[in-house]
PDB file of C-alpha atoms and ligand atoms in Angstrom:
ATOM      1  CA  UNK A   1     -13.051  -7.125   3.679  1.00 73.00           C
ATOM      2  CA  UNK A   2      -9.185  -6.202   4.327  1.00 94.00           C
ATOM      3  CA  UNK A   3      -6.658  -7.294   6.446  1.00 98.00           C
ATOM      4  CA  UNK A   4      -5.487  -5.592   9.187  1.00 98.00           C
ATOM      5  CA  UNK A   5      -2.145  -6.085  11.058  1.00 98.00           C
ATOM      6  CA  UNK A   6      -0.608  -5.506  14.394  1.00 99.00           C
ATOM      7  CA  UNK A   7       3.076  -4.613  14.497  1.00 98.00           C
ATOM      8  CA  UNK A   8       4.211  -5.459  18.247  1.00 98.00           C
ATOM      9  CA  UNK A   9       0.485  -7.278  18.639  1.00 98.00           C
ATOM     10  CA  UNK A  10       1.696  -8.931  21.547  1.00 98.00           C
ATOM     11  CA  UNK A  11       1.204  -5.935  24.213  1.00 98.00           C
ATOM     12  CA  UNK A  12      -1.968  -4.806  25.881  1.00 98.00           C
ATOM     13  CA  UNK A  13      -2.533  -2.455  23.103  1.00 98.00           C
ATOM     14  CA  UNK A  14      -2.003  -4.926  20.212  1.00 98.00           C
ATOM     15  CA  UNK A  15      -4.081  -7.473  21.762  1.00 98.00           C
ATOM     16  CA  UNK A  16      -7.263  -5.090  23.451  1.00 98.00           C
ATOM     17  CA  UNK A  17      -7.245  -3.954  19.491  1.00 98.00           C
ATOM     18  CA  UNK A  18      -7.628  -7.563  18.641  1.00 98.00           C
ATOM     19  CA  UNK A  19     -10.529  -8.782  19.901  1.00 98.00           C
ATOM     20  CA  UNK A  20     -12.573  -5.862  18.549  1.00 98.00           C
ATOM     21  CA  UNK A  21     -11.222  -5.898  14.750  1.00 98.00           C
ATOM     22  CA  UNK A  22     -11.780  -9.255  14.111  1.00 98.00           C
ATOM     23  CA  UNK A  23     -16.143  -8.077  14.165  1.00 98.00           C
ATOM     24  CA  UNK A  24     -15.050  -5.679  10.955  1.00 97.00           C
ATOM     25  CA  UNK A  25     -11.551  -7.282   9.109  1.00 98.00           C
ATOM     26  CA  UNK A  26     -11.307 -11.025   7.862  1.00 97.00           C
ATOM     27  CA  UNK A  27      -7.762 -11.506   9.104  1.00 98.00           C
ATOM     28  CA  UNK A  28      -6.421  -9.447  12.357  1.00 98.00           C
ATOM     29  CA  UNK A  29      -2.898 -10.606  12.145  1.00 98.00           C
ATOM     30  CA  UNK A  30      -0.873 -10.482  16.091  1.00 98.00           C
ATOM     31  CA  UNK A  31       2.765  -9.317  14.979  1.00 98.00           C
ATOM     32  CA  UNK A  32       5.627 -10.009  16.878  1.00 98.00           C
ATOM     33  CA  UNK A  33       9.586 -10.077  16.634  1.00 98.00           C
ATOM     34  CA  UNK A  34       8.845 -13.868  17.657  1.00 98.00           C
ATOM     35  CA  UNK A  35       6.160 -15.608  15.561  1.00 98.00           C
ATOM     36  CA  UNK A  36       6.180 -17.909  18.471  1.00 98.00           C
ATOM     37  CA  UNK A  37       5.350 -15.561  20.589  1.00 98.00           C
ATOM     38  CA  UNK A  38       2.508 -14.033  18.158  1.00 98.00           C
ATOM     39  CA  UNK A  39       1.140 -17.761  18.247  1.00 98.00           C
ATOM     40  CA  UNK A  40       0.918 -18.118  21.796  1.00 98.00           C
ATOM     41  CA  UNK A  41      -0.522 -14.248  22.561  1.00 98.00           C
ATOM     42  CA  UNK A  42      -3.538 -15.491  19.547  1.00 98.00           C
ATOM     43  CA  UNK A  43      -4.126 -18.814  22.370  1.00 98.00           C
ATOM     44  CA  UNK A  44      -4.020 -16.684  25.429  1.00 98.00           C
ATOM     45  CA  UNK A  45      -6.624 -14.313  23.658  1.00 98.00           C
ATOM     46  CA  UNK A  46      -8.608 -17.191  22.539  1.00 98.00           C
ATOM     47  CA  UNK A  47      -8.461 -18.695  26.452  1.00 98.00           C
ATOM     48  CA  UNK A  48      -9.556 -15.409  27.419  1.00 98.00           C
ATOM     49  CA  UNK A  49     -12.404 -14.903  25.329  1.00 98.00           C
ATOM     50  CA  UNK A  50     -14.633 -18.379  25.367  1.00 97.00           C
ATOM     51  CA  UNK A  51     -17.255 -16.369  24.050  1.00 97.00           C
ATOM     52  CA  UNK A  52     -15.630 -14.913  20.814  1.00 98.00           C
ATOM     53  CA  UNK A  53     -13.990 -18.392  20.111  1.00 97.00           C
ATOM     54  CA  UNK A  54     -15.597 -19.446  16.909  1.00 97.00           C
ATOM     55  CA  UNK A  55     -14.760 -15.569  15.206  1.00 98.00           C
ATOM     56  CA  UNK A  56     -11.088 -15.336  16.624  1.00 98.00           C
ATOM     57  CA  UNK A  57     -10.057 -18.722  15.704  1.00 98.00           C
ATOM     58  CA  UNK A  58     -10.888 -17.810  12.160  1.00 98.00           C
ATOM     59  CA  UNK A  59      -9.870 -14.614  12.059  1.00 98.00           C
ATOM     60  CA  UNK A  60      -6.993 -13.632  14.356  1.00 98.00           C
ATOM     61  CA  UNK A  61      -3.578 -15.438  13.682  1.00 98.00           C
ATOM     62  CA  UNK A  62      -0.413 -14.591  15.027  1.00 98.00           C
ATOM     63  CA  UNK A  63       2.642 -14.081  12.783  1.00 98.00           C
ATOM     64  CA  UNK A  64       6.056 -11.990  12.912  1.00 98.00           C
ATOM     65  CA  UNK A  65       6.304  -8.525  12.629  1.00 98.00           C
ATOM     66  CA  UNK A  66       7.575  -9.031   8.319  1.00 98.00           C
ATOM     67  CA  UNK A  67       4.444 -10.406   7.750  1.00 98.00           C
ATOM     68  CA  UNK A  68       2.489  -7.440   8.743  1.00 98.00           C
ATOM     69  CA  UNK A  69       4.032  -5.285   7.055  1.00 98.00           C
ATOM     70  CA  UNK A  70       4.236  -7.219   3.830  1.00 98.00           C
ATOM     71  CA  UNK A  71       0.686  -8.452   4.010  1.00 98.00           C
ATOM     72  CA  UNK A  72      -1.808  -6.091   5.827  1.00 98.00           C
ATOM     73  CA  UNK A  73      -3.888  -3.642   3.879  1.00 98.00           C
ATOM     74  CA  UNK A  74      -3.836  -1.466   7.186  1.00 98.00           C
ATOM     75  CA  UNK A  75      -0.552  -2.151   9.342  1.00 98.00           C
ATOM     76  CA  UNK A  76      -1.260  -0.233  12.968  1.00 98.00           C
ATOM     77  CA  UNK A  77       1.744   0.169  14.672  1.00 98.00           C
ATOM     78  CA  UNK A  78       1.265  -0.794  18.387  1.00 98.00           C
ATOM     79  CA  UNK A  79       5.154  -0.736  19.415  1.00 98.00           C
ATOM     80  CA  UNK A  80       6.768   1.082  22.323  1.00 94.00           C
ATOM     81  CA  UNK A  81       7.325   4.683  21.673  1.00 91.00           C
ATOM     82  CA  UNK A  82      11.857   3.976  21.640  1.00 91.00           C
ATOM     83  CA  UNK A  83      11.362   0.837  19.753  1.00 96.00           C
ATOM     84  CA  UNK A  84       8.615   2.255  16.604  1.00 97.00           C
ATOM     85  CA  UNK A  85      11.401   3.900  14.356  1.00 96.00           C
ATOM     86  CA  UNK A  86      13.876   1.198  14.171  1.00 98.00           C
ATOM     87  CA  UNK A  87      11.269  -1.427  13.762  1.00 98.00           C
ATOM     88  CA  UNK A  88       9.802   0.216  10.867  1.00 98.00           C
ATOM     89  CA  UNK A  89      13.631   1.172   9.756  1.00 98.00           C
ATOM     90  CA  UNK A  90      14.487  -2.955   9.520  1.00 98.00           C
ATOM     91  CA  UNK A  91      11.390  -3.638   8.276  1.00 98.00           C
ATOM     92  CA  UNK A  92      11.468  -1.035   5.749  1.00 96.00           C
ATOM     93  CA  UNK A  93      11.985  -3.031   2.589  1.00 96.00           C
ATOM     94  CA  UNK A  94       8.648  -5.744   4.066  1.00 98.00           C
ATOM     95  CA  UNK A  95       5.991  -3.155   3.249  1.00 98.00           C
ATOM     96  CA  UNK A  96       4.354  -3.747  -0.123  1.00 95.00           C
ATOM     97  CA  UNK A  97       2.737   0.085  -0.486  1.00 96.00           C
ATOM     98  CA  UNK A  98      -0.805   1.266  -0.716  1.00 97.00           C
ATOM     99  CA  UNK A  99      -1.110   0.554   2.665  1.00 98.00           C
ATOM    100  CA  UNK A 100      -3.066   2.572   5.373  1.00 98.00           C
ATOM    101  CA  UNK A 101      -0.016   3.060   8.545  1.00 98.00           C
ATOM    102  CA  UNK A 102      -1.396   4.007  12.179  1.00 98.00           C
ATOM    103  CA  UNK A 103       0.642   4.496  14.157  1.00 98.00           C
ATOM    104  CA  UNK A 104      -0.695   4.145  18.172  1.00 98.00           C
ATOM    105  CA  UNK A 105       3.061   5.412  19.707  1.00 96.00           C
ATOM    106  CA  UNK A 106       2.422   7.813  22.969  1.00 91.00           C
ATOM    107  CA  UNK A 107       5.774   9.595  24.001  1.00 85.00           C
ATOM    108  CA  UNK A 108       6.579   9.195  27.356  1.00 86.00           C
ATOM    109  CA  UNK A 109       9.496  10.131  29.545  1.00 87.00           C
ATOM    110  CA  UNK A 110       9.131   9.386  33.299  1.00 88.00           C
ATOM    111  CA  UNK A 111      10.733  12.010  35.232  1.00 89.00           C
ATOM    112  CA  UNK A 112      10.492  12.471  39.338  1.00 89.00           C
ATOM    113  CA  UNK A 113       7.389   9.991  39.652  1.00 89.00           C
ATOM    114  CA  UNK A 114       5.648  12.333  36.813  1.00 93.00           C
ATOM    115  CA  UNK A 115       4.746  10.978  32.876  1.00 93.00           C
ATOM    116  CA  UNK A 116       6.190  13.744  30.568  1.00 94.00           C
ATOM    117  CA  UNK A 117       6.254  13.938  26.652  1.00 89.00           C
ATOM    118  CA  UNK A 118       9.925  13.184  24.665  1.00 84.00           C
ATOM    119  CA  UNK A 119      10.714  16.689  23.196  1.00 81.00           C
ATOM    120  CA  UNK A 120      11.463  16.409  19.018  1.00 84.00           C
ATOM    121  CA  UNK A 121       9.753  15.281  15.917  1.00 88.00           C
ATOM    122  CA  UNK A 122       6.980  13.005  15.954  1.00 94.00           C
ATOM    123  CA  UNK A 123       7.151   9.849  15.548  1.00 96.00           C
ATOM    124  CA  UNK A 124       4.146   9.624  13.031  1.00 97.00           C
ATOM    125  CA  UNK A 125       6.376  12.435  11.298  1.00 97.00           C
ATOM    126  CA  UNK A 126       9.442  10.169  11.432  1.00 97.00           C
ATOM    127  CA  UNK A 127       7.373   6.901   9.938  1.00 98.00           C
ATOM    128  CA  UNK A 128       6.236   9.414   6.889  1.00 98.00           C
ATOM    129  CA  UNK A 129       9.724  10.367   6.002  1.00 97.00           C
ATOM    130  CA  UNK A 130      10.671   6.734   6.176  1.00 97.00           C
ATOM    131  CA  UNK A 131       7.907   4.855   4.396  1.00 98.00           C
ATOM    132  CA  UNK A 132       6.805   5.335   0.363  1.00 97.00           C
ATOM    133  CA  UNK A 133       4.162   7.710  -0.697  1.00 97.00           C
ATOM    134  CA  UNK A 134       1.816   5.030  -1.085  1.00 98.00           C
ATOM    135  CA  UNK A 135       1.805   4.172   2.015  1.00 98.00           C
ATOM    136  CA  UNK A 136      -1.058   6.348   4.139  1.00 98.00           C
ATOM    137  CA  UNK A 137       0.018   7.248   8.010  1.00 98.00           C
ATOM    138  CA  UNK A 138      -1.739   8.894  10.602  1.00 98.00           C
ATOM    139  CA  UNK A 139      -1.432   8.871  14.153  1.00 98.00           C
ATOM    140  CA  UNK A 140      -4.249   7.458  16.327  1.00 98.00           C
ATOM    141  CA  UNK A 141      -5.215   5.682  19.510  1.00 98.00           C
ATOM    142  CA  UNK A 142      -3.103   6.926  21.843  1.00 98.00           C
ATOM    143  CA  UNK A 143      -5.567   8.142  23.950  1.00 98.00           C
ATOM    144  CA  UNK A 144      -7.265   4.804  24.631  1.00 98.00           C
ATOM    145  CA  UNK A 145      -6.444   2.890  27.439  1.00 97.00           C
ATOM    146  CA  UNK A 146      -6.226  -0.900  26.572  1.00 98.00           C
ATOM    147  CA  UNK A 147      -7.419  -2.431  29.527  1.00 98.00           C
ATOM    148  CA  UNK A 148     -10.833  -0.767  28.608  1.00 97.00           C
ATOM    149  CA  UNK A 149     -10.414  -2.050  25.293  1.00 98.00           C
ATOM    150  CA  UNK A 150      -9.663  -5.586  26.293  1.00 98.00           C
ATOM    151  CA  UNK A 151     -12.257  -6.064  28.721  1.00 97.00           C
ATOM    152  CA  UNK A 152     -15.197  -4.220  27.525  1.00 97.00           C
ATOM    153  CA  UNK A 153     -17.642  -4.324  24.290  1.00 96.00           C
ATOM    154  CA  UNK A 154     -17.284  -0.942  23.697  1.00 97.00           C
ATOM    155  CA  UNK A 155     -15.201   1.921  24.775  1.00 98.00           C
ATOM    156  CA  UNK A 156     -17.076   5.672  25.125  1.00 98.00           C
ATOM    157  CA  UNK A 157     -14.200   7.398  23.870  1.00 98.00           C
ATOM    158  CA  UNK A 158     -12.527  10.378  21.870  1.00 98.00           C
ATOM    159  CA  UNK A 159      -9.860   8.999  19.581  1.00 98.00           C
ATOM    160  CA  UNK A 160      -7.546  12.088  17.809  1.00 98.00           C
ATOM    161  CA  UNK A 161      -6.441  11.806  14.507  1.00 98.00           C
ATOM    162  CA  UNK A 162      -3.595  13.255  12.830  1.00 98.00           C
ATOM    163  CA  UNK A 163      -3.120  13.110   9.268  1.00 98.00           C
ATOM    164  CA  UNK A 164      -2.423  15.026   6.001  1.00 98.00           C
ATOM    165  CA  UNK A 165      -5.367  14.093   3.900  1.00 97.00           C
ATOM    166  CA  UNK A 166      -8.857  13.945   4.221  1.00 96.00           C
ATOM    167  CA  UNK A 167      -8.665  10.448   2.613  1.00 97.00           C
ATOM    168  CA  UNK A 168      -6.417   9.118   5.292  1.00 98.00           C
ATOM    169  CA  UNK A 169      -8.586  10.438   8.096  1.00 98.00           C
ATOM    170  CA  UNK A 170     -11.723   8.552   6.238  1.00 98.00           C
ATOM    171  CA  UNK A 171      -9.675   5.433   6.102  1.00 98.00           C
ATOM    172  CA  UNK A 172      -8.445   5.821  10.307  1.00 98.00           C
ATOM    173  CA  UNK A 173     -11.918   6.927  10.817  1.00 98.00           C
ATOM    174  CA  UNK A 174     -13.494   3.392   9.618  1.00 98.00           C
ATOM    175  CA  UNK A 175     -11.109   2.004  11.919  1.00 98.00           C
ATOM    176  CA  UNK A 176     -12.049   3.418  14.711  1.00 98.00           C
ATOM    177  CA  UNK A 177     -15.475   2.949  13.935  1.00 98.00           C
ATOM    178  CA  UNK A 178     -15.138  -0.402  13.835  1.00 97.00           C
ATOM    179  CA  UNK A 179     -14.922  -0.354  17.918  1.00 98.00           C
ATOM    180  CA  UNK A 180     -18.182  -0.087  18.889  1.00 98.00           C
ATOM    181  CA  UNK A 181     -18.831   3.604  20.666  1.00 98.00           C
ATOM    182  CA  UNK A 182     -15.183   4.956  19.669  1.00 98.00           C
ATOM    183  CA  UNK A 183     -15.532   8.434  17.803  1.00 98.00           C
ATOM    184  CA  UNK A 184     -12.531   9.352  15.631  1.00 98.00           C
ATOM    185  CA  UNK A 185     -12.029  13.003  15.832  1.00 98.00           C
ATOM    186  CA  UNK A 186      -9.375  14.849  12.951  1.00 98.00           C
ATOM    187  CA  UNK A 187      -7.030  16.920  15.140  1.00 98.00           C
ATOM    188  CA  UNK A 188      -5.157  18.408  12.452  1.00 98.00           C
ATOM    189  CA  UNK A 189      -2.161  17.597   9.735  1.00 98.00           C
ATOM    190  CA  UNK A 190       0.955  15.076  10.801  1.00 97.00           C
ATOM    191  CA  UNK A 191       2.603  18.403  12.276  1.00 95.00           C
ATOM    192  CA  UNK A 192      -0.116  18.228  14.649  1.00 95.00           C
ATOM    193  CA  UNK A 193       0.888  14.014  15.522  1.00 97.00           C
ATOM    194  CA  UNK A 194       3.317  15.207  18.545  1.00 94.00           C
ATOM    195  CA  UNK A 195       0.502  17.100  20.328  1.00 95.00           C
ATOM    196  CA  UNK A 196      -1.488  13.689  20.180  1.00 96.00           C
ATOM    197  CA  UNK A 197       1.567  11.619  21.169  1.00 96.00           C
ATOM    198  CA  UNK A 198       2.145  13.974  24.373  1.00 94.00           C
ATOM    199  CA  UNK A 199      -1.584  13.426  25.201  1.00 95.00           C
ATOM    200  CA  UNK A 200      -1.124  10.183  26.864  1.00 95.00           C
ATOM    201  CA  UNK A 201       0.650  11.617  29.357  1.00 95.00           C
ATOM    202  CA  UNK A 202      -1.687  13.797  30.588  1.00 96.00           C
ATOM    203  CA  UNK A 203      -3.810  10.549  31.378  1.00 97.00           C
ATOM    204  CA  UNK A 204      -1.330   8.968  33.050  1.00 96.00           C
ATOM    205  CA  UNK A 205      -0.584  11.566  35.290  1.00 97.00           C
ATOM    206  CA  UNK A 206      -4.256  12.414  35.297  1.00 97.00           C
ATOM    207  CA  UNK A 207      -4.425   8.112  36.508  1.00 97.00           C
ATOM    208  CA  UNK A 208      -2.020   8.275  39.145  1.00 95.00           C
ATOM    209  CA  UNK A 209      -2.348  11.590  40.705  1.00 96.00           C
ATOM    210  CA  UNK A 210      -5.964  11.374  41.362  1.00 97.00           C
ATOM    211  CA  UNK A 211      -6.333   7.492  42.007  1.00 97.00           C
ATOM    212  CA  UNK A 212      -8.451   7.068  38.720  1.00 98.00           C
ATOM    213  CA  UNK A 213      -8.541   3.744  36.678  1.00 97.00           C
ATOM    214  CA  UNK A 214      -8.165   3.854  32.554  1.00 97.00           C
ATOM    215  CA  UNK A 215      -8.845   7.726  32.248  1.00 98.00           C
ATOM    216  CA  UNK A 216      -9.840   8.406  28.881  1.00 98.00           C
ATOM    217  CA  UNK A 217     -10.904  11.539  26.438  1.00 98.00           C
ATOM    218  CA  UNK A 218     -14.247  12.513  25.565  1.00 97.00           C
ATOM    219  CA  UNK A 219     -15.066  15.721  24.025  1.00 97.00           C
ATOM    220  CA  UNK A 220     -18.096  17.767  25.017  1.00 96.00           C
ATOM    221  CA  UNK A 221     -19.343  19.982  22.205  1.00 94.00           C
ATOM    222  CA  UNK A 222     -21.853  20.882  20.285  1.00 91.00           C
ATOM    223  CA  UNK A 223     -21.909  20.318  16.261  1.00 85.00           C
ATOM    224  CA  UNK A 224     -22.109  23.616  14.027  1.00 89.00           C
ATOM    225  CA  UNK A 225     -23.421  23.177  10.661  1.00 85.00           C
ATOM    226  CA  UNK A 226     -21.787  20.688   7.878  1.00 75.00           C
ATOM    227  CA  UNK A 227     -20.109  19.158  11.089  1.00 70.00           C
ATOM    228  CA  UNK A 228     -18.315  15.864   9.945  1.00 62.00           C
ATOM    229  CA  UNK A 229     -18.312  14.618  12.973  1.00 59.00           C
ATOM    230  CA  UNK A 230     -20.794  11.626  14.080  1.00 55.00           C
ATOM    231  CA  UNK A 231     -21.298  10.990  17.876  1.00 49.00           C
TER     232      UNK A 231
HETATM  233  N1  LIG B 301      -1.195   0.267  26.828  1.00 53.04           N
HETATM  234  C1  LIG B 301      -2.067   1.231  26.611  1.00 53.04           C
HETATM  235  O1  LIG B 301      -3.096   1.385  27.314  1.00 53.04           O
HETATM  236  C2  LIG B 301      -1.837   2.187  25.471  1.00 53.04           C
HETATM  237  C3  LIG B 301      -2.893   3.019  25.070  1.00 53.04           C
HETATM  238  C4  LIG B 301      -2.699   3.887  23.986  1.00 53.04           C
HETATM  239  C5  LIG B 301      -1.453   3.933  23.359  1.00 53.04           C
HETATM  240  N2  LIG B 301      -0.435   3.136  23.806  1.00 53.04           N
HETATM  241  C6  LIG B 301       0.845   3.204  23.096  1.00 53.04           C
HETATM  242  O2  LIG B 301       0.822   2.109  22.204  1.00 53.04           O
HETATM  243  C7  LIG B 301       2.122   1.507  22.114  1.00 53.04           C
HETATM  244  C8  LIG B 301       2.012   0.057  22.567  1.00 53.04           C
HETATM  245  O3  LIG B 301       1.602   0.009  23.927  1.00 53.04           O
HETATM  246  P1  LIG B 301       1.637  -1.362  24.753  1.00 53.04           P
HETATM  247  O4  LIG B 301       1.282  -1.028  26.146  1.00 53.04           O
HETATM  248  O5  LIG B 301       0.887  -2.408  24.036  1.00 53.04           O
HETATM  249  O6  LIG B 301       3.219  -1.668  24.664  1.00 53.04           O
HETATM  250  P2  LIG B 301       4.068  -2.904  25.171  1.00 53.04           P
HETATM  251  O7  LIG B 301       3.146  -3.948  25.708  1.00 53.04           O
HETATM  252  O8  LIG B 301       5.123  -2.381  26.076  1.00 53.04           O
HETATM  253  O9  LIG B 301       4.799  -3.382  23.842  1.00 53.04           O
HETATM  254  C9  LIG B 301       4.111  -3.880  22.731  1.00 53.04           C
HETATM  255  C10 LIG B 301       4.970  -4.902  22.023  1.00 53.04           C
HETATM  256  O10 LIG B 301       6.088  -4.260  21.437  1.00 53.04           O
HETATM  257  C11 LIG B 301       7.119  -5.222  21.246  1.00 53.04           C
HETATM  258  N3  LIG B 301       8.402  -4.646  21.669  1.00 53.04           N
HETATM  259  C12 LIG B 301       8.796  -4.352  22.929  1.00 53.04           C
HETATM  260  N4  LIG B 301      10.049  -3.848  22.934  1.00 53.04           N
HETATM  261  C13 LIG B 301      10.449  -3.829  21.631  1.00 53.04           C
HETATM  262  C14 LIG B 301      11.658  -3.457  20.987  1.00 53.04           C
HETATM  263  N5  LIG B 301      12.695  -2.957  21.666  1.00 53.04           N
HETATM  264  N6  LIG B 301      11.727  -3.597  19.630  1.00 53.04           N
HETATM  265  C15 LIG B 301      10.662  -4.086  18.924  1.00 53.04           C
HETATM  266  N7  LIG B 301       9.513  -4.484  19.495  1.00 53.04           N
HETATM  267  C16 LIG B 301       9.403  -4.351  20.827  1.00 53.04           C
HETATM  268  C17 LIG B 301       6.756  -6.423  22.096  1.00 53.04           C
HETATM  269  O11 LIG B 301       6.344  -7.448  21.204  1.00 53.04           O
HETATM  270  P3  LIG B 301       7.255  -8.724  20.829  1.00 53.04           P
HETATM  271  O12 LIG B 301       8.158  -8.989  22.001  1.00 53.04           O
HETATM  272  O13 LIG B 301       6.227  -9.770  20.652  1.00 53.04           O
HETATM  273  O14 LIG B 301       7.976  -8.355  19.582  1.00 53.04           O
HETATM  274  C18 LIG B 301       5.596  -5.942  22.925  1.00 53.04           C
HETATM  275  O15 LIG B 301       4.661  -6.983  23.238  1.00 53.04           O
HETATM  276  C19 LIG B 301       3.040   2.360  22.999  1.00 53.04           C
HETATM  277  O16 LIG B 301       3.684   3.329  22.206  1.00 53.04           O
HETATM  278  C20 LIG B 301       2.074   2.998  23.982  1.00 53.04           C
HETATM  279  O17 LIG B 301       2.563   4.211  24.499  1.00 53.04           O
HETATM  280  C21 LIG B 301      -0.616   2.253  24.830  1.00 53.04           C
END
């Protein structure tokens, strides 16, 4: 079993990740500028989850953010869309290589009470240019709203994946999986990454616009022949 590790754990992504990694990875590490902080994010999961004490006190630990990067077969990236770049640009030199790197970053600009995508390069783009070429990325999970993730067993959604090689999408894909009812879809190559980083808002604005809760993507289609897609 790997490790798995949670740059910026500490948010509702990080932690709504959390409590459903430690079923498939032996360590889920919580990262966090603070370590501190990481520690007490682990004990306010814990107090929220009575049920799931015995797993997540043996499996989920919070640490800083140096640790993930430098100890975690599969770091995800769960960091504020502004904040991603430089944190992976100081922490650079942490990474020990042949790691899998998703990275969950939605761009978002808020603009006359409307979400709108940040115009430019992708950040998933940006973290390949930066990181070695042993290091896997792909871009994933933006499309999944953590409050569903926290809260519920399982989560009946789409998740796009961006990516350059089929090996990386089978490696993001057994992540995925590992949330009960998520279904990894491959969107496409890292030049494809913006298009999934822009999705977000569309369910935001989708959310507040029409007084929905969590909106979230499902795709409705049938399978042709040699489909690699499992429902
Ligand atoms: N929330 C969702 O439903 C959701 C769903 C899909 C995708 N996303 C995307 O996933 C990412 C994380 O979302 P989130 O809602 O979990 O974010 P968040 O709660 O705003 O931030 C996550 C963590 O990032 C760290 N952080 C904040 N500012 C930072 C900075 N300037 N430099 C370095 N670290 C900083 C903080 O951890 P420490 O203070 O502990 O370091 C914070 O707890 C975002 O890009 C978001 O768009 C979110």
């Amino acid at each position: 079993m790997q490790v798995i590790g949670l740059l910026g754990g500490t948010g509702d992504l990080g932690r709504g990740l959390s409590v459903h990694l430690v079923n498939s990875y032996e360590k889920v590490m919580i990262g966090s500028r603070s370590k501190g902080k990481a520690v007490s994010a682990v004990q306010e999961i814990l107090a929220d989850k009575p049920d799931m004490k015995d797993l997540l006190s043996k499996r989920l630990v919070g640490v800083d953010n140096s640790e993930v990067a430098s100890s975690s077969d599969i770091v995800v990236a769960t960091l504020p869309f502004e904040a991603t770049i430089d944190t992976i640009k100081q922490l650079k030199e942490s990474f020990r290589g042949n790691q899998l790197f998703i990275s969950a970053a939605a761009s978002l600009e808020k603009k006359d009470h409307e979400f709108l995508s940040a115009k430019g390069p992708s950040v998933a783009q940006e973290i390949r240019a930066l990181l070695t070429d042993s290091i896997e990325v792909a871009a994933a999970f933006q499309t999944v709203p953590a409050p569903l993730l926290y809260k519920n067993s399982s989560v009946d959604a789409d998740v796009f994946v961006a990516c350059d090689k089929k090996s990386t999408f089978e490696a993001c894909s057994e992540v995925v999986r590992s949330i009960r009812n998520l279904r990894p879809l491959y969107v496409g190559s890292l030049q494809v990454a913006s298009e999934v980083e822009g999705l977000t808002t569309i369910l935001l604005n989708v959310a507040i616009k029409n007084h929905l809760r969590n909106p979230a993507f499902k795709i409705i289609a049938e399978p042709t022949a040699g489909s690699p897609v499992k429902s």
